[in-house]
PDB file of C-alpha atoms and ligand atoms in Angstrom:
ATOM      1  CA  UNK A  23      24.018   1.057  36.544  1.00 47.00           C
ATOM      2  CA  UNK A  24      20.744  -0.820  37.700  1.00 53.00           C
ATOM      3  CA  UNK A  25      18.777   2.178  36.917  1.00 54.00           C
ATOM      4  CA  UNK A  26      20.400   2.666  33.571  1.00 53.00           C
ATOM      5  CA  UNK A  27      19.864  -1.148  32.516  1.00 52.00           C
ATOM      6  CA  UNK A  28      16.008  -1.099  33.673  1.00 57.00           C
ATOM      7  CA  UNK A  29      15.589   2.169  31.721  1.00 58.00           C
ATOM      8  CA  UNK A  30      17.443   0.627  28.426  1.00 57.00           C
ATOM      9  CA  UNK A  31      15.290  -2.623  29.018  1.00 53.00           C
ATOM     10  CA  UNK A  32      11.903  -0.644  29.335  1.00 55.00           C
ATOM     11  CA  UNK A  33      12.597   1.122  26.297  1.00 55.00           C
ATOM     12  CA  UNK A  34      14.279  -2.015  23.954  1.00 56.00           C
ATOM     13  CA  UNK A  35      11.572  -4.534  24.777  1.00 51.00           C
ATOM     14  CA  UNK A  36       8.299  -2.769  23.410  1.00 55.00           C
ATOM     15  CA  UNK A  37      10.452  -1.547  20.497  1.00 57.00           C
ATOM     16  CA  UNK A  38      11.400  -5.017  19.600  1.00 54.00           C
ATOM     17  CA  UNK A  39       7.953  -6.366  19.846  1.00 54.00           C
ATOM     18  CA  UNK A  40       6.502  -3.872  17.684  1.00 53.00           C
ATOM     19  CA  UNK A  41       9.064  -4.659  15.167  1.00 53.00           C
ATOM     20  CA  UNK A  42       8.448  -8.439  15.272  1.00 52.00           C
ATOM     21  CA  UNK A  43       4.760  -7.611  14.564  1.00 50.00           C
ATOM     22  CA  UNK A  44       5.375  -5.403  11.603  1.00 49.00           C
ATOM     23  CA  UNK A  45       8.442  -6.802  10.370  1.00 49.00           C
ATOM     24  CA  UNK A  46       7.159 -10.298   9.272  1.00 45.00           C
ATOM     25  CA  UNK A  47       8.908 -11.953   6.635  1.00 41.00           C
ATOM     26  CA  UNK A  48       7.258 -11.176   3.214  1.00 42.00           C
ATOM     27  CA  UNK A  49       7.939 -11.804  -0.386  1.00 40.00           C
ATOM     28  CA  UNK A  50      10.420  -9.123  -1.837  1.00 41.00           C
ATOM     29  CA  UNK A  51       9.829  -7.510  -5.079  1.00 43.00           C
ATOM     30  CA  UNK A  52      11.471  -4.387  -6.409  1.00 47.00           C
ATOM     31  CA  UNK A  53       8.469  -1.799  -6.778  1.00 52.00           C
ATOM     32  CA  UNK A  54       8.128   0.133  -9.686  1.00 63.00           C
ATOM     33  CA  UNK A  55       9.510  -2.769 -11.934  1.00 67.00           C
ATOM     34  CA  UNK A  56       7.052  -4.147 -14.082  1.00 78.00           C
ATOM     35  CA  UNK A  57       6.651  -8.140 -14.035  1.00 76.00           C
ATOM     36  CA  UNK A  58       5.197  -7.985 -17.612  1.00 77.00           C
ATOM     37  CA  UNK A  59       7.759  -6.840 -20.299  1.00 80.00           C
ATOM     38  CA  UNK A  60       5.042  -4.410 -21.994  1.00 86.00           C
ATOM     39  CA  UNK A  61       4.361  -2.372 -18.900  1.00 93.00           C
ATOM     40  CA  UNK A  62       8.324  -1.724 -18.693  1.00 92.00           C
ATOM     41  CA  UNK A  63       7.586   1.871 -19.592  1.00 94.00           C
ATOM     42  CA  UNK A  64      10.165   4.665 -19.264  1.00 94.00           C
ATOM     43  CA  UNK A  65       9.675   7.732 -17.021  1.00 95.00           C
ATOM     44  CA  UNK A  66       8.425   9.962 -19.999  1.00 96.00           C
ATOM     45  CA  UNK A  67       5.814   7.306 -21.164  1.00 96.00           C
ATOM     46  CA  UNK A  68       4.525   6.909 -17.624  1.00 97.00           C
ATOM     47  CA  UNK A  69       4.494  10.763 -17.456  1.00 97.00           C
ATOM     48  CA  UNK A  70       2.354  11.201 -20.499  1.00 97.00           C
ATOM     49  CA  UNK A  71      -0.249   8.205 -19.390  1.00 96.00           C
ATOM     50  CA  UNK A  72      -0.575   9.544 -15.860  1.00 97.00           C
ATOM     51  CA  UNK A  73      -1.733  12.718 -13.904  1.00 97.00           C
ATOM     52  CA  UNK A  74       1.330  14.383 -12.170  1.00 97.00           C
ATOM     53  CA  UNK A  75      -0.444  13.398  -8.877  1.00 96.00           C
ATOM     54  CA  UNK A  76      -0.908   9.620 -10.023  1.00 97.00           C
ATOM     55  CA  UNK A  77       2.528   9.699 -11.506  1.00 97.00           C
ATOM     56  CA  UNK A  78       3.879  10.628  -7.765  1.00 97.00           C
ATOM     57  CA  UNK A  79       2.020   7.870  -5.930  1.00 97.00           C
ATOM     58  CA  UNK A  80       2.588   4.963  -8.454  1.00 97.00           C
ATOM     59  CA  UNK A  81       5.944   5.624  -9.860  1.00 97.00           C
ATOM     60  CA  UNK A  82       7.578   7.617  -7.009  1.00 95.00           C
ATOM     61  CA  UNK A  83       5.950   5.728  -3.976  1.00 94.00           C
ATOM     62  CA  UNK A  84       4.333   8.870  -3.006  1.00 95.00           C
ATOM     63  CA  UNK A  85       1.309   9.250  -0.528  1.00 96.00           C
ATOM     64  CA  UNK A  86      -1.564  11.470  -1.029  1.00 98.00           C
ATOM     65  CA  UNK A  87      -3.200  13.429   1.710  1.00 97.00           C
ATOM     66  CA  UNK A  88      -5.617  11.664   4.054  1.00 98.00           C
ATOM     67  CA  UNK A  89      -9.240  12.289   3.164  1.00 98.00           C
ATOM     68  CA  UNK A  90      -8.264  13.751  -0.032  1.00 97.00           C
ATOM     69  CA  UNK A  91      -9.654  10.963  -2.440  1.00 97.00           C
ATOM     70  CA  UNK A  92     -13.187  10.676  -3.355  1.00 96.00           C
ATOM     71  CA  UNK A  93     -12.688   6.871  -3.429  1.00 98.00           C
ATOM     72  CA  UNK A  94     -12.521   7.082   0.266  1.00 96.00           C
ATOM     73  CA  UNK A  95     -16.167   7.563   0.796  1.00 96.00           C
ATOM     74  CA  UNK A  96     -16.936   5.178  -2.440  1.00 97.00           C
ATOM     75  CA  UNK A  97     -19.688   2.858  -1.495  1.00 97.00           C
ATOM     76  CA  UNK A  98     -21.100   1.421  -4.662  1.00 98.00           C
ATOM     77  CA  UNK A  99     -20.523  -2.315  -5.849  1.00 98.00           C
ATOM     78  CA  UNK A 100     -17.680  -2.377  -8.481  1.00 98.00           C
ATOM     79  CA  UNK A 101     -14.113  -3.158  -8.752  1.00 98.00           C
ATOM     80  CA  UNK A 102     -11.118  -0.940  -7.991  1.00 98.00           C
ATOM     81  CA  UNK A 103      -8.378  -0.926 -10.848  1.00 98.00           C
ATOM     82  CA  UNK A 104      -4.859  -0.071 -10.984  1.00 98.00           C
ATOM     83  CA  UNK A 105      -4.515   3.619 -12.386  1.00 98.00           C
ATOM     84  CA  UNK A 106      -1.359   2.518 -14.083  1.00 97.00           C
ATOM     85  CA  UNK A 107      -2.318  -0.490 -16.154  1.00 97.00           C
ATOM     86  CA  UNK A 108      -5.967  -1.101 -15.262  1.00 97.00           C
ATOM     87  CA  UNK A 109      -5.446  -4.600 -13.637  1.00 98.00           C
ATOM     88  CA  UNK A 110      -8.382  -5.280 -11.276  1.00 98.00           C
ATOM     89  CA  UNK A 111      -7.117  -5.032  -7.710  1.00 98.00           C
ATOM     90  CA  UNK A 112      -9.675  -4.978  -5.209  1.00 98.00           C
ATOM     91  CA  UNK A 113     -13.553  -5.622  -4.998  1.00 98.00           C
ATOM     92  CA  UNK A 114     -15.827  -3.408  -3.372  1.00 98.00           C
ATOM     93  CA  UNK A 115     -17.122  -6.241  -1.206  1.00 98.00           C
ATOM     94  CA  UNK A 116     -13.788  -6.272   0.447  1.00 98.00           C
ATOM     95  CA  UNK A 117     -13.730  -2.392   1.077  1.00 98.00           C
ATOM     96  CA  UNK A 118     -14.158  -1.220   4.672  1.00 98.00           C
ATOM     97  CA  UNK A 119     -13.930   2.149   6.614  1.00 97.00           C
ATOM     98  CA  UNK A 120     -10.791   2.291   8.385  1.00 97.00           C
ATOM     99  CA  UNK A 121     -11.260   5.642   9.479  1.00 97.00           C
ATOM    100  CA  UNK A 122      -7.598   6.584   8.358  1.00 97.00           C
ATOM    101  CA  UNK A 123      -8.758   8.779   5.413  1.00 98.00           C
ATOM    102  CA  UNK A 124      -7.502   6.111   2.766  1.00 98.00           C
ATOM    103  CA  UNK A 125      -9.452   3.507   0.790  1.00 98.00           C
ATOM    104  CA  UNK A 126      -8.954   0.579   2.778  1.00 98.00           C
ATOM    105  CA  UNK A 127      -9.635  -2.997   1.857  1.00 98.00           C
ATOM    106  CA  UNK A 128      -9.205  -6.404   3.854  1.00 98.00           C
ATOM    107  CA  UNK A 129      -8.200  -8.584   0.966  1.00 98.00           C
ATOM    108  CA  UNK A 130      -6.798  -8.042  -2.533  1.00 98.00           C
ATOM    109  CA  UNK A 131      -7.909  -9.931  -5.815  1.00 98.00           C
ATOM    110  CA  UNK A 132      -5.433 -13.030  -5.651  1.00 96.00           C
ATOM    111  CA  UNK A 133      -2.146 -12.483  -7.567  1.00 96.00           C
ATOM    112  CA  UNK A 134      -2.941  -8.712  -8.222  1.00 97.00           C
ATOM    113  CA  UNK A 135      -0.450  -7.251  -5.855  1.00 97.00           C
ATOM    114  CA  UNK A 136       2.897  -7.754  -4.623  1.00 96.00           C
ATOM    115  CA  UNK A 137       4.776  -6.948  -1.644  1.00 94.00           C
ATOM    116  CA  UNK A 138       8.273  -5.478  -0.416  1.00 92.00           C
ATOM    117  CA  UNK A 139       9.435  -3.906   2.821  1.00 90.00           C
ATOM    118  CA  UNK A 140      10.358  -0.221   2.858  1.00 84.00           C
ATOM    119  CA  UNK A 141      12.022   1.897   5.618  1.00 85.00           C
ATOM    120  CA  UNK A 142      10.657   5.513   4.384  1.00 80.00           C
ATOM    121  CA  UNK A 143       9.408   6.052   7.971  1.00 80.00           C
ATOM    122  CA  UNK A 144      12.566   4.382   9.430  1.00 80.00           C
ATOM    123  CA  UNK A 145      10.087   1.684  10.990  1.00 84.00           C
ATOM    124  CA  UNK A 146       9.860  -0.905   8.497  1.00 88.00           C
ATOM    125  CA  UNK A 147       6.379  -1.021   6.688  1.00 91.00           C
ATOM    126  CA  UNK A 148       5.238  -3.677   4.032  1.00 96.00           C
ATOM    127  CA  UNK A 149       4.774  -1.606   0.668  1.00 96.00           C
ATOM    128  CA  UNK A 150       2.499  -3.226  -1.804  1.00 97.00           C
ATOM    129  CA  UNK A 151       2.441  -2.548  -5.667  1.00 97.00           C
ATOM    130  CA  UNK A 152       0.595  -3.816  -8.708  1.00 97.00           C
ATOM    131  CA  UNK A 153       1.911  -6.966  -9.782  1.00 96.00           C
ATOM    132  CA  UNK A 154       1.613  -6.142 -13.583  1.00 96.00           C
ATOM    133  CA  UNK A 155       3.120  -2.726 -13.881  1.00 96.00           C
ATOM    134  CA  UNK A 156       4.861  -2.391 -10.400  1.00 96.00           C
ATOM    135  CA  UNK A 157       2.764   0.683  -9.563  1.00 97.00           C
ATOM    136  CA  UNK A 158       2.961   1.583  -6.059  1.00 97.00           C
ATOM    137  CA  UNK A 159      -0.491   1.556  -4.473  1.00 98.00           C
ATOM    138  CA  UNK A 160      -0.171   1.620  -0.713  1.00 97.00           C
ATOM    139  CA  UNK A 161       1.020  -0.055   2.530  1.00 97.00           C
ATOM    140  CA  UNK A 162      -0.677  -3.316   4.097  1.00 97.00           C
ATOM    141  CA  UNK A 163      -0.776  -3.633   8.178  1.00 96.00           C
ATOM    142  CA  UNK A 164      -1.923  -6.535  10.018  1.00 96.00           C
ATOM    143  CA  UNK A 165      -4.533  -4.679  11.976  1.00 96.00           C
ATOM    144  CA  UNK A 166      -7.215  -4.956   9.598  1.00 97.00           C
ATOM    145  CA  UNK A 167     -10.815  -6.948  10.130  1.00 97.00           C
ATOM    146  CA  UNK A 168     -11.450 -10.738  10.040  1.00 95.00           C
ATOM    147  CA  UNK A 169     -11.257 -12.993   8.143  1.00 96.00           C
ATOM    148  CA  UNK A 170      -7.701 -11.818   6.932  1.00 97.00           C
ATOM    149  CA  UNK A 171      -6.747  -9.479   9.638  1.00 97.00           C
ATOM    150  CA  UNK A 172      -5.204  -7.466   6.949  1.00 97.00           C
ATOM    151  CA  UNK A 173      -5.707  -3.445   6.136  1.00 98.00           C
ATOM    152  CA  UNK A 174      -4.371  -2.634   2.598  1.00 98.00           C
ATOM    153  CA  UNK A 175      -4.256   1.046   2.994  1.00 98.00           C
ATOM    154  CA  UNK A 176      -4.383   2.381  -0.636  1.00 98.00           C
ATOM    155  CA  UNK A 177      -3.920   5.715  -2.552  1.00 98.00           C
ATOM    156  CA  UNK A 178      -7.034   6.764  -4.113  1.00 98.00           C
ATOM    157  CA  UNK A 179      -5.050   8.255  -6.839  1.00 98.00           C
ATOM    158  CA  UNK A 180      -3.597   4.754  -7.880  1.00 98.00           C
ATOM    159  CA  UNK A 181      -7.051   3.524  -8.333  1.00 98.00           C
ATOM    160  CA  UNK A 182      -9.706   3.712 -10.885  1.00 98.00           C
ATOM    161  CA  UNK A 183     -13.205   2.752  -9.875  1.00 98.00           C
ATOM    162  CA  UNK A 184     -15.367   0.789 -12.214  1.00 98.00           C
ATOM    163  CA  UNK A 185     -18.767   0.520 -10.745  1.00 98.00           C
ATOM    164  CA  UNK A 186     -20.728  -2.724 -11.476  1.00 96.00           C
TER     165      UNK A 186
HETATM  166 ZN1   ZN B 216      -0.838  -1.578 -12.788  1.00 90.54          ZN
END
């Protein structure tokens, strides 16, 4: 009995603390729903605007293969826009090499993204999407560099880079 209890506690405690770190209360929005009426497009309208790959990421919350995006290595100065509606989301000044294989940023342009929690990998993660067209961009984690401590892990296929 004692042995059983201690084993249980051993497993439970680290799991609970990990969940507590990840599962911080955040604003909950329905992803893929546009906040602006003119961006509430039908599936077919989105399919005609986007490549098949970008549609999968932006409209079906897909994830591209790590290290597959050219934007991962993009080091020029400029602005990263939503590939769905062209809203500016990230500045090159806030980009960093996270080593994960996805374009990573420690901050987003104010008001450009909204978040919700998803359970696709069972463990809750904070999904974020374009605040205008609702297109899924990536996930945000609390292990990024200072000053924010955030890591926006973004799909390159969901972005369009505009150099200065
Ligand atoms: Zn957008």
